[in-house]
Amino acid sequence: DAEGRARVAFDLSDSITSFRARLDAIAADGALGEADVVIESRKPFYLEPKLPLEITAGDLVEVPVALRNGTAERLEALLSAEVGTGLLVEGNEPRIALAPDASGRLYLTLVGDRANGPVSVRLAGKAGAESDDVTRTIQVVPAGFPIELAFAGRLSGTVRHEVDVPAGVEASSLVATARVYPTPLATMTEALAGLLREPCGCFEQTSSTAYPNVMVMNYLESHRVGDPAVVGRAKDLLERGYQRLVGFESPQKGYEWFGGDPGHEALSAYGVLEFSDMARVYPVDAGMLERTRTWLLSRRDGKGGFQRNERALDSFGAAPEDVTNAYIVWALLESGEAPATLAREIAWIEKRAAESRDPYFLALAANVVARAEGGLDRARALAERVAASQGTSGAVQGAATSITSSGGESLEIETTSFALLAWLRIGGFESNVERAAIRLAECARGGRFGATQSTILALRAILAYDEAHARPKAPGTLVLSVDGEVVGRLDFGVDSSGALELPSFADRLAPGRHAIELRMEAGSEMPYGIDVRYHASTPASAEGCPVRLHASLASPRAVEGEAVEVGVRLENVAKDGQPMAVAIVGLPGGLEPRHEQLKELVRGGIVDAYEVRGREVVLYWRSLAPSATREFRISCLAAVPGRYAGPASRAYLYYTDEAKHWTEGLAIEIERRP
């Protein structure tokens, strides 16, 4: 204005923070002026709670809530809460007097009434004419050890299974589902959901959650179908998965479980296969894929095999030479490498196969030789030898080990999947193919087929089987009965593609034995899965698990803000070395792990990698020496007062994850700070 004053109005963002405004001015006579001012954006009154991410049913949480008076007047503040089913508010609504421009602190007591998944917590503060409210979510989970009973197979008429629910099971922990999968798309989507529930801290784990999305997108594109919701979710997960995957590239090229050096040849081959499939539906960095392929080919030893860095052998616990070479060649051929480029390696594999009796290696070799120029008849001879190892269940049995040194059911699934792929490619093994496909369908557990590698191979085999044996679909009805009483019916049409889920029957499973029947009226044969999950007071540890986990607290009591140490001991009780071991340590809800200390454990070589999922710390070791023991402490902060029982902890071999050792959850009482 005429006096040289200016008024400027502008909006601030929603952030409660500080802003710096800079002003420049030029007077009529040319004089220059400037000013600099800090503007604080704040509410006259607000509150900020500190809640745990997850608690166990029965936990008592004393939620600390900070209240801030940003006015120049004294305020009387009142705090109240609204909670969803699964939580209870205990005690009266607390009050506090707040001086001008000052903060205060109140505690609100919540009790985990019963397990109910994510529960909404709305905290409201009232101070004179001012108010504020905040909504957060707490996961409330059952106490005890998780138990899963899973049944699967192919449904064409009626199937019947029995479950025995023990006494003392909390009703809210029971989950009972029955699903039928009309297309491989439904199977892949269910497998993805199962994989996402597991840790995903290494390259292979991340790959295995990204790979089903690649398969989903390829399937939708090749079959010219598309559910916008499925496509959108698959694209979103694929984007996030890809960005994580490329972060595991080794500095010296190739890929390694945690992105270190040296690169691991077999794992890099798996990566080349995945990235090649992904490139059909997603913009993969062509330069990255080519340099990984080039690095892998540069690892050939000129004799028909592949070099393997001695450090990698020491670190990972190597698969046999013939298995490693065959897996790498198979992955390269599947990803588009010309057979002529690998002629020497194919010949080496074929020669070794003539002397081998291992059905896993023979199945891999049959897949490799079948792609060679004029190799179909020679591959048929190998495939016939594999067929001789197929049992009455349809599984190919007797494998010594796999590329991942897996065992148990996961090894059986991997071997059967490779055999099915070979039989389909070569042709003439219809009976073997049908029995193997039925067996793979029976191996589904909560959507997954054993460990991550076996799940991906099973999905690959199921897709190949569906492509070769596509049958006309027919409309029909599914009927679910429990103890002879119908609890659900579901009609479906020929265009059904997603999983067909019948109503939950958890409320019918009182303690005792129950008969579950699933019947298809009309329709065509389709895979099905029935899952019953609950928490029990006793663990379901596997006797054959070669690793043992022990976790303990330095003290069962702490004061808010104090450091708390969790002692951890992992033992390899076998006399043989073990590949890729995992320990998952469950923390009570009021504790928070200190990431800087976990990083120190990695830098010190105590653990090879870690991740934090909710209130669980997931620890990885590339390998464990015979009879090895790893003992250390995890440093935590007592962040939220209350009484807490943590989830059960467990340890297992990553590639044989059906065999776990469980240990009881930790419990702690955290007092309010004075």
XYZ file of C-alpha atoms in Angstrom:
674
model
C 0.000 0.000 0.000
C 1.025 3.631 0.082
C 2.886 3.030 3.326
C 4.855 0.080 1.899
C 2.934 -2.639 3.670
C 1.761 -5.825 1.862
C -0.665 -8.508 3.019
C -0.214 -11.988 1.555
C -2.573 -14.939 2.143
C -1.707 -18.533 1.226
C -2.774 -22.052 2.182
C -0.601 -24.490 4.108
C -0.582 -28.230 3.612
C -2.181 -30.544 6.176
C 1.170 -31.296 7.805
C 1.667 -30.217 11.405
C 5.124 -28.743 10.943
C 7.068 -25.538 10.261
C 7.237 -23.560 7.015
C 9.745 -20.910 5.968
C 8.496 -17.918 3.961
C 10.928 -15.659 2.107
C 9.874 -12.198 0.945
C 11.604 -9.828 -1.485
C 10.501 -6.235 -2.236
C 11.459 -3.395 -4.535
C 10.454 0.176 -3.586
C 9.366 2.854 -6.054
C 12.791 4.455 -5.785
C 14.513 1.140 -6.536
C 15.478 0.292 -2.954
C 15.642 -3.473 -2.232
C 14.296 -5.250 0.842
C 14.007 -8.835 2.029
C 12.693 -10.758 5.009
C 12.641 -14.341 6.214
C 10.065 -15.756 8.624
C 9.163 -19.184 10.075
C 5.475 -20.025 10.267
C 4.358 -22.841 12.515
C 1.328 -24.879 11.469
C -0.291 -26.467 14.487
C -3.629 -27.344 15.950
C -4.817 -25.467 19.024
C -5.345 -28.864 20.639
C -4.365 -32.339 19.511
C -3.560 -35.804 20.840
C -1.104 -38.502 19.783
C -1.450 -42.100 21.058
C 1.215 -44.829 21.112
C -0.370 -48.210 20.364
C 1.204 -51.605 19.713
C 0.692 -53.029 16.209
C -0.550 -56.373 17.490
C -1.581 -57.994 20.758
C -2.762 -61.389 21.959
C -6.296 -62.001 23.225
C -6.105 -61.486 26.994
C -3.401 -58.797 26.852
C -3.886 -55.581 28.843
C -2.638 -52.431 27.115
C -2.105 -49.112 28.908
C -2.073 -46.799 25.921
C 0.002 -43.655 26.548
C -1.667 -40.628 24.932
C 0.152 -37.317 24.590
C -2.132 -34.244 24.611
C -0.931 -30.834 23.428
C -2.443 -27.464 24.310
C -1.358 -25.034 21.605
C -3.413 -22.131 22.911
C -2.541 -19.314 25.295
C -5.166 -20.472 27.797
C -5.386 -23.236 30.373
C -7.509 -26.173 29.151
C -9.257 -29.061 30.914
C -8.970 -32.102 28.607
C -11.107 -35.259 28.638
C -10.137 -38.456 26.803
C -12.604 -41.115 25.610
C -12.404 -44.164 23.346
C -14.548 -46.234 20.992
C -13.281 -49.715 20.107
C -14.446 -52.452 17.773
C -15.292 -56.056 18.610
C -12.279 -57.809 20.090
C -11.256 -55.042 22.520
C -12.700 -53.650 25.727
C -12.108 -50.264 27.401
C -11.371 -50.610 31.108
C -11.798 -47.844 33.698
C -13.199 -44.308 33.566
C -12.515 -41.621 30.996
C -9.291 -39.922 32.179
C -8.912 -36.138 32.534
C -5.967 -33.765 32.680
C -5.354 -30.011 33.131
C -3.093 -28.520 30.436
C -1.213 -25.286 31.009
C -0.983 -22.789 28.114
C 1.300 -23.986 25.301
C 2.111 -27.183 27.214
C 1.751 -30.942 26.877
C 0.363 -33.613 29.162
C 0.031 -37.366 29.223
C -2.830 -39.757 29.973
C -3.170 -43.540 29.929
C -6.146 -45.397 28.500
C -6.526 -49.090 29.409
C -7.596 -51.566 26.707
C -8.066 -55.318 27.104
C -7.836 -57.855 24.308
C -11.217 -59.506 24.737
C -10.966 -62.096 21.954
C -9.174 -62.690 18.679
C -10.866 -60.776 15.905
C -8.190 -59.690 13.441
C -7.758 -55.928 12.915
C -9.778 -53.924 15.484
C -10.467 -50.192 15.157
C -9.567 -47.884 18.077
C -10.893 -44.324 17.977
C -9.545 -41.938 20.620
C -11.335 -38.623 21.103
C -10.106 -35.651 23.122
C -12.232 -32.683 24.246
C -10.728 -29.522 25.716
C -13.161 -26.630 26.073
C -14.187 -25.553 22.597
C -11.343 -27.534 21.026
C -11.356 -31.214 20.101
C -9.348 -33.837 18.239
C -9.767 -37.515 17.442
C -7.448 -40.186 16.089
C -8.280 -43.626 14.709
C -5.766 -46.480 14.786
C -5.943 -50.246 14.269
C -4.680 -53.047 16.513
C -4.434 -56.647 15.366
C -5.846 -58.996 18.043
C -4.700 -62.601 17.530
C -5.391 -65.828 19.439
C -3.152 -67.106 22.203
C -1.295 -70.398 21.831
C 0.189 -72.334 18.936
C -1.314 -72.239 15.431
C -2.554 -75.594 14.128
C -3.616 -76.178 10.521
C -5.511 -79.163 9.134
C -5.617 -79.109 5.351
C -7.255 -81.445 2.849
C -7.089 -81.132 -0.919
C -7.550 -83.072 -4.127
C -9.793 -83.159 -7.186
C -13.561 -83.015 -6.782
C -15.928 -84.766 -9.183
C -18.473 -86.411 -6.876
C -18.298 -86.426 -3.075
C -15.247 -86.217 -0.803
C -15.322 -86.804 2.945
C -12.751 -85.799 5.578
C -12.711 -85.959 9.359
C -11.278 -83.381 11.764
C -10.756 -83.715 15.502
C -10.997 -80.387 17.362
C -9.386 -80.643 20.820
C -11.013 -79.314 23.984
C -10.007 -75.847 25.134
C -9.748 -74.292 21.668
C -10.906 -70.670 21.745
C -13.883 -70.405 19.400
C -12.721 -67.071 17.962
C -9.474 -68.677 16.765
C -11.279 -71.213 14.574
C -11.162 -70.608 10.836
C -12.802 -73.171 8.553
C -13.013 -72.728 4.774
C -13.886 -74.855 1.752
C -12.937 -73.682 -1.739
C -13.055 -75.090 -5.247
C -10.780 -73.827 -8.033
C -12.389 -73.874 -11.492
C -9.293 -72.553 -13.307
C -5.530 -72.328 -12.748
C -6.120 -68.595 -12.242
C -8.008 -69.378 -9.036
C -5.225 -71.755 -7.926
C -2.528 -69.159 -8.587
C -4.430 -66.426 -6.754
C -4.885 -68.683 -3.725
C -1.198 -69.678 -3.792
C -0.231 -66.004 -3.840
C -2.383 -65.316 -0.776
C -0.677 -68.184 1.045
C 2.815 -66.998 0.086
C 2.107 -63.428 1.195
C 1.414 -64.685 4.724
C 5.013 -65.930 4.971
C 8.249 -63.923 5.455
C 9.676 -62.341 2.293
C 13.120 -61.076 3.257
C 15.343 -62.746 0.645
C 15.504 -62.873 -3.159
C 13.937 -66.320 -3.403
C 11.073 -65.438 -1.056
C 10.381 -62.177 -2.857
C 10.559 -64.013 -6.194
C 8.040 -66.532 -5.024
C 5.502 -63.853 -4.118
C 6.112 -62.023 -7.413
C 6.101 -65.115 -9.642
C 2.407 -66.035 -9.163
C 1.543 -62.507 -10.284
C 3.602 -63.062 -13.434
C 1.687 -66.301 -14.023
C -1.636 -64.571 -13.355
C -0.876 -61.803 -15.849
C 0.360 -64.275 -18.486
C -2.763 -66.387 -18.001
C -5.111 -63.415 -18.318
C -3.333 -62.272 -21.464
C -3.181 -65.690 -23.150
C -6.821 -66.521 -22.316
C -8.075 -63.010 -23.119
C -9.927 -62.714 -19.835
C -9.575 -60.130 -17.134
C -11.169 -59.219 -13.864
C -10.233 -55.544 -13.278
C -9.806 -56.189 -9.547
C -7.497 -59.171 -10.163
C -5.529 -57.340 -12.848
C -5.119 -54.233 -10.697
C -3.956 -56.165 -7.655
C -1.564 -58.296 -9.713
C -0.015 -55.229 -11.368
C 0.411 -53.444 -8.049
C 2.077 -56.446 -6.365
C 4.213 -57.079 -9.447
C 5.480 -53.489 -9.423
C 6.449 -53.666 -5.752
C 7.911 -57.152 -6.113
C 10.058 -56.197 -9.092
C 11.490 -53.134 -7.371
C 12.511 -55.300 -4.410
C 13.915 -58.073 -6.597
C 16.382 -55.928 -8.534
C 17.778 -54.736 -5.187
C 19.206 -58.231 -4.616
C 21.614 -58.075 -7.563
C 25.167 -58.815 -6.458
C 27.821 -56.094 -6.898
C 29.837 -58.542 -9.048
C 26.677 -59.487 -11.016
C 24.282 -62.362 -10.684
C 21.858 -62.713 -7.783
C 22.284 -63.880 -4.208
C 19.762 -64.544 -1.430
C 20.452 -61.216 0.330
C 22.235 -59.298 -2.445
C 25.782 -60.081 -1.279
C 28.832 -61.347 -3.136
C 29.449 -63.709 -4.781
C 26.387 -64.275 -6.931
C 24.846 -67.734 -6.681
C 24.642 -69.509 -10.028
C 21.511 -71.609 -9.471
C 19.623 -68.743 -7.822
C 20.622 -66.440 -10.693
C 19.286 -69.037 -13.137
C 15.973 -68.961 -11.283
C 16.075 -65.167 -11.576
C 16.709 -65.287 -15.340
C 13.740 -67.636 -15.737
C 11.467 -65.404 -13.667
C 12.565 -62.129 -15.273
C 12.146 -63.645 -18.766
C 8.574 -64.695 -17.966
C 7.947 -61.316 -16.326
C 9.174 -59.423 -19.399
C 6.095 -60.639 -21.325
C 3.762 -58.643 -19.069
C 5.949 -56.057 -17.325
C 8.730 -53.658 -18.468
C 11.764 -55.520 -17.124
C 15.134 -53.791 -17.456
C 16.522 -55.512 -20.559
C 20.072 -54.514 -19.642
C 19.805 -56.148 -16.215
C 18.379 -59.342 -17.682
C 21.054 -59.530 -20.368
C 23.967 -58.949 -17.984
C 22.603 -61.607 -15.605
C 22.286 -64.081 -18.497
C 25.783 -63.145 -19.736
C 27.262 -63.557 -16.243
C 25.614 -66.947 -15.860
C 26.945 -68.159 -19.219
C 30.399 -66.867 -18.270
C 30.333 -69.253 -15.303
C 30.542 -72.293 -17.615
C 33.693 -74.308 -16.945
C 34.230 -75.448 -20.546
C 33.773 -79.101 -19.571
C 29.986 -79.221 -19.597
C 29.341 -77.829 -16.138
C 29.309 -74.523 -14.271
C 31.814 -73.013 -11.896
C 30.689 -72.355 -8.363
C 32.475 -69.865 -6.172
C 34.087 -71.608 -3.218
C 32.672 -69.029 -0.837
C 29.188 -69.734 -2.163
C 29.726 -73.442 -1.608
C 30.791 -72.810 1.972
C 27.979 -70.371 2.638
C 25.004 -72.110 1.117
C 25.658 -75.827 1.466
C 25.863 -76.935 -2.140
C 23.438 -79.103 -4.067
C 25.183 -81.945 -5.946
C 27.089 -80.916 -9.074
C 24.818 -82.796 -11.483
C 21.655 -81.287 -9.967
C 23.078 -77.746 -10.025
C 24.234 -77.997 -13.640
C 20.938 -79.509 -14.810
C 18.867 -76.860 -13.006
C 20.872 -73.978 -14.502
C 20.630 -75.407 -18.030
C 16.897 -76.087 -17.633
C 16.240 -72.514 -16.461
C 18.276 -71.048 -19.343
C 16.472 -73.191 -21.925
C 13.066 -72.336 -20.446
C 13.950 -68.636 -20.610
C 14.706 -68.824 -24.340
C 18.387 -69.744 -24.606
C 19.112 -71.688 -27.809
C 19.915 -75.396 -27.201
C 22.922 -75.077 -29.542
C 24.495 -72.549 -27.161
C 24.388 -75.136 -24.377
C 25.159 -78.231 -26.450
C 28.235 -79.178 -24.383
C 26.318 -78.772 -21.103
C 23.339 -80.791 -22.393
C 25.661 -83.618 -23.447
C 27.303 -83.616 -20.001
C 23.901 -83.830 -18.281
C 22.783 -86.667 -20.572
C 25.953 -88.624 -19.824
C 25.536 -88.221 -16.077
C 21.868 -89.176 -16.312
C 22.808 -92.523 -17.810
C 24.588 -93.345 -14.539
C 22.072 -91.794 -12.105
C 19.187 -93.337 -10.197
C 17.961 -90.092 -8.616
C 14.468 -89.344 -9.999
C 14.816 -85.603 -9.287
C 17.955 -85.352 -11.430
C 16.512 -87.699 -14.059
C 13.339 -85.585 -14.325
C 15.435 -82.429 -14.730
C 17.629 -84.181 -17.312
C 14.576 -85.360 -19.266
C 13.319 -81.757 -19.467
C 16.738 -80.600 -20.686
C 17.386 -83.356 -23.238
C 13.860 -83.033 -24.657
C 14.763 -79.516 -25.837
C 17.975 -80.608 -27.561
C 18.082 -81.093 -31.321
C 16.795 -84.615 -31.982
C 16.728 -85.343 -28.257
C 13.076 -86.321 -27.850
C 13.603 -90.085 -28.066
C 16.576 -89.981 -25.708
C 14.525 -87.854 -23.289
C 11.726 -90.440 -23.484
C 14.085 -93.110 -22.159
C 14.927 -90.876 -19.184
C 11.251 -90.075 -18.592
C 10.428 -93.799 -18.514
C 13.006 -94.277 -15.771
C 11.356 -91.447 -13.820
C 7.964 -93.110 -14.317
C 9.326 -96.224 -12.604
C 9.694 -94.121 -9.414
C 6.075 -92.957 -9.407
C 4.214 -94.461 -6.450
C 0.589 -95.414 -6.101
C -0.180 -91.933 -4.715
C 0.982 -90.369 -7.972
C 4.066 -88.804 -6.393
C 7.524 -89.433 -7.781
C 9.464 -90.740 -4.807
C 13.013 -91.565 -3.831
C 14.778 -88.283 -4.695
C 17.983 -87.659 -2.760
C 17.855 -83.859 -2.749
C 16.930 -80.857 -4.870
C 18.535 -77.654 -6.077
C 17.447 -76.059 -2.777
C 18.499 -79.036 -0.614
C 14.854 -79.419 0.334
C 13.393 -82.500 1.962
C 10.115 -84.109 2.963
C 6.965 -83.093 1.147
C 8.595 -80.114 -0.585
C 11.178 -82.386 -2.222
C 8.431 -84.770 -3.334
C 6.436 -81.902 -4.875
C 9.474 -80.515 -6.719
C 10.337 -83.938 -8.136
C 6.752 -84.683 -9.182
C 6.438 -81.243 -10.809
C 9.595 -81.704 -12.893
C 8.409 -85.187 -13.861
C 4.987 -83.873 -14.907
C 6.591 -81.135 -17.020
C 8.820 -83.715 -18.756
C 5.986 -86.175 -19.414
C 3.829 -83.423 -20.885
C 6.608 -82.190 -23.169
C 7.589 -85.648 -24.399
C 4.090 -87.132 -24.683
C 2.866 -90.694 -24.308
C 2.688 -90.729 -20.487
C -1.023 -90.026 -20.005
C -1.520 -92.328 -17.033
C 1.533 -90.928 -15.260
C 0.448 -87.370 -16.045
C -3.047 -87.849 -14.613
C -1.796 -89.438 -11.394
C 0.865 -86.753 -10.927
C -1.683 -83.957 -11.485
C -4.028 -85.484 -8.913
C -1.159 -85.802 -6.432
C -0.144 -82.160 -6.847
C -3.747 -81.113 -6.252
C -3.719 -83.132 -3.015
C -0.575 -81.346 -1.813
C -2.137 -77.878 -1.575
C -2.039 -76.569 2.010
C -3.706 -73.213 2.509
C -3.029 -72.408 -1.139
C 0.656 -73.298 -1.016
C 2.394 -76.425 -2.270
C 5.118 -76.940 0.328
C 7.917 -74.349 0.455
C 8.320 -71.467 -1.981
C 10.368 -73.276 -4.661
C 8.047 -76.294 -4.644
C 5.001 -73.983 -4.846
C 6.312 -72.210 -7.951
C 7.237 -75.497 -9.660
C 3.827 -76.983 -8.819
C 2.049 -73.932 -10.285
C 4.190 -74.176 -13.408
C 3.279 -77.849 -13.792
C -0.427 -77.194 -13.125
C -0.483 -74.496 -15.822
C 1.195 -76.823 -18.320
C -1.240 -79.605 -17.449
C -4.247 -77.308 -17.895
C -2.977 -76.125 -21.258
C -2.542 -79.696 -22.477
C -5.737 -81.065 -20.931
C -8.198 -78.199 -21.153
C -11.654 -79.664 -20.665
C -15.027 -78.060 -21.390
C -16.510 -76.574 -18.240
C -20.048 -77.343 -17.112
C -22.338 -75.496 -14.665
C -23.117 -77.161 -11.365
C -23.686 -76.833 -7.645
C -21.381 -77.317 -4.667
C -22.844 -78.623 -1.411
C -20.986 -78.497 1.922
C -22.127 -80.632 4.867
C -20.832 -80.968 8.428
C -21.866 -84.064 10.398
C -24.546 -84.825 7.824
C -26.158 -81.372 7.893
C -25.949 -79.079 4.875
C -24.280 -75.792 5.833
C -23.786 -74.247 2.412
C -24.708 -74.466 -1.266
C -23.123 -72.592 -4.160
C -24.173 -72.571 -7.822
C -21.523 -71.862 -10.446
C -21.474 -71.346 -14.199
C -19.133 -72.223 -17.048
C -17.511 -68.777 -16.910
C -16.460 -68.980 -13.247
C -12.741 -68.224 -12.949
C -12.073 -67.155 -9.364
C -12.092 -69.435 -6.340
C -15.556 -70.705 -5.387
C -15.781 -70.237 -1.611
C -18.520 -71.809 0.450
C -19.765 -70.298 3.741
C -17.520 -70.614 6.794
C -18.373 -73.609 8.971
C -16.231 -72.693 11.990
C -19.315 -72.325 14.188
C -20.101 -76.037 13.593
C -16.765 -77.251 14.961
C -17.262 -77.718 18.692
C -14.574 -79.815 20.432
C -14.709 -83.403 19.178
C -14.649 -85.316 15.896
C -16.523 -83.993 12.855
C -17.197 -85.304 9.368
C -16.930 -82.763 6.534
C -18.386 -83.585 3.127
C -18.033 -81.610 -0.078
C -20.225 -82.679 -3.004
C -20.391 -81.526 -6.601
C -23.705 -81.874 -8.419
C -23.197 -81.812 -12.203
C -20.193 -79.646 -13.148
C -16.771 -80.932 -14.208
C -13.835 -82.144 -12.132
C -11.994 -79.360 -10.318
C -9.366 -79.053 -7.550
C -10.628 -78.264 -4.048
C -9.197 -77.358 -0.662
C -10.607 -77.602 2.863
C -8.715 -75.801 5.631
C -9.333 -75.784 9.372
C -7.094 -73.553 11.511
C -7.093 -72.869 15.231
C -4.774 -72.134 18.135
C -4.031 -74.807 20.725
C -2.246 -74.780 24.068
C 0.342 -77.366 22.966
C 2.775 -76.955 20.063
C 2.738 -79.018 16.894
C 6.525 -79.356 16.634
C 7.845 -81.837 14.077
C 10.127 -84.518 15.511
C 12.241 -84.540 12.360
C 13.034 -80.823 12.420
C 16.852 -80.570 12.660
C 16.892 -77.104 14.259
C 15.810 -76.076 17.752
C 14.965 -72.570 18.946
C 15.105 -71.210 22.500
C 13.983 -67.668 23.351
C 13.895 -66.008 26.774
C 13.551 -62.590 28.409
C 16.250 -61.249 30.700
C 13.438 -60.201 33.073
C 9.646 -60.689 33.022
C 9.192 -57.040 34.125
C 10.301 -53.691 32.752
C 9.518 -49.986 33.025
C 8.250 -47.986 30.068
C 11.193 -46.609 28.089
C 13.703 -49.188 29.374
C 15.802 -51.475 27.172
C 14.791 -55.152 27.289
C 16.954 -58.001 26.004
C 15.603 -61.181 24.438
C 18.012 -64.101 24.521
C 17.980 -66.316 21.418
C 19.679 -69.661 20.827
C 19.400 -71.646 17.587
C 20.834 -75.155 17.465
C 21.450 -77.566 14.630
C 20.844 -80.857 16.443
C 21.848 -82.902 13.380
C 25.349 -84.100 12.562
C 24.986 -82.795 9.018
C 25.162 -79.212 7.797
C 21.812 -77.581 7.058
C 20.895 -75.135 4.263
C 18.981 -71.861 4.750
C 17.647 -71.855 8.306
C 14.985 -69.454 9.588
C 14.081 -68.477 13.155
C 11.013 -66.345 13.885
C 11.070 -64.802 17.363
C 7.704 -63.567 18.611
C 7.823 -60.457 20.801
C 5.183 -59.396 23.350
C 3.041 -56.557 22.025
C 4.546 -53.788 24.186
C 8.118 -54.382 22.962
C 9.718 -52.849 19.879
C 12.960 -54.269 18.420
C 15.864 -51.874 17.899
C 16.720 -52.003 14.210
C 20.195 -50.561 14.680
C 21.093 -53.497 16.953
C 19.657 -56.011 14.470
C 21.814 -54.429 11.765
C 24.819 -54.888 14.042
C 24.026 -58.611 14.245
C 24.152 -58.749 10.450
C 27.363 -56.721 10.208
C 28.952 -58.937 12.843
C 28.036 -62.115 10.942
C 25.860 -63.409 13.808
C 22.876 -63.622 11.429
C 22.899 -63.281 7.654
C 19.755 -61.155 7.356
C 16.640 -60.100 9.242
C 13.218 -58.546 8.735
C 10.504 -57.390 11.136
C 6.896 -58.369 10.432
C 4.493 -56.917 12.984
C 5.771 -58.126 16.367
C 7.893 -60.942 14.909
C 11.622 -60.740 14.176
C 12.547 -63.048 11.280
C 16.203 -64.158 11.272
C 18.004 -65.932 8.399
C 21.139 -68.036 8.075
C 22.416 -69.175 4.684
C 23.604 -72.394 6.286
C 24.348 -74.035 9.630
C 27.410 -76.212 10.177
C 26.969 -79.682 11.742
C 25.960 -79.375 15.430
C 26.323 -75.573 15.201
C 24.835 -73.223 17.802
C 24.104 -69.522 17.300
C 23.497 -67.609 20.541
C 22.870 -63.848 20.826
C 20.475 -61.211 22.165
C 17.869 -59.002 20.512
C 17.643 -55.541 22.044
C 14.123 -54.113 22.412
C 12.442 -51.041 23.846
C 9.622 -51.329 26.386
C 7.415 -48.944 24.398
C 3.836 -49.410 25.667
C 2.919 -50.284 29.288
C 0.713 -53.292 29.970
C 0.711 -57.083 30.368
C 1.528 -58.997 27.200
C 1.922 -62.556 25.944
C 3.856 -62.813 22.691
C 3.131 -65.173 19.797
C 4.800 -68.587 19.676
C 8.315 -68.586 18.196
C 9.546 -71.186 15.704
C 12.520 -72.357 13.676
C 12.729 -74.422 10.497
C 14.687 -75.035 7.314
C 13.440 -72.618 4.703
C 13.057 -75.213 1.948
C 11.437 -77.810 4.222
C 9.078 -75.501 6.050
C 6.418 -78.091 6.837
C 8.680 -79.332 9.665
C 8.902 -76.624 12.348
C 10.097 -76.491 15.952
C 7.818 -74.334 18.110
C 8.518 -72.721 21.457
C 6.128 -70.952 23.832
C 5.595 -67.217 23.461
C 7.337 -64.742 25.765
C 5.397 -62.813 28.429
C 6.217 -59.464 30.029
C 4.690 -56.797 32.267
C 5.677 -53.208 31.453
C 5.044 -50.617 34.161
C 4.265 -46.967 33.514
C 7.273 -44.730 33.797
C 7.307 -42.589 36.959
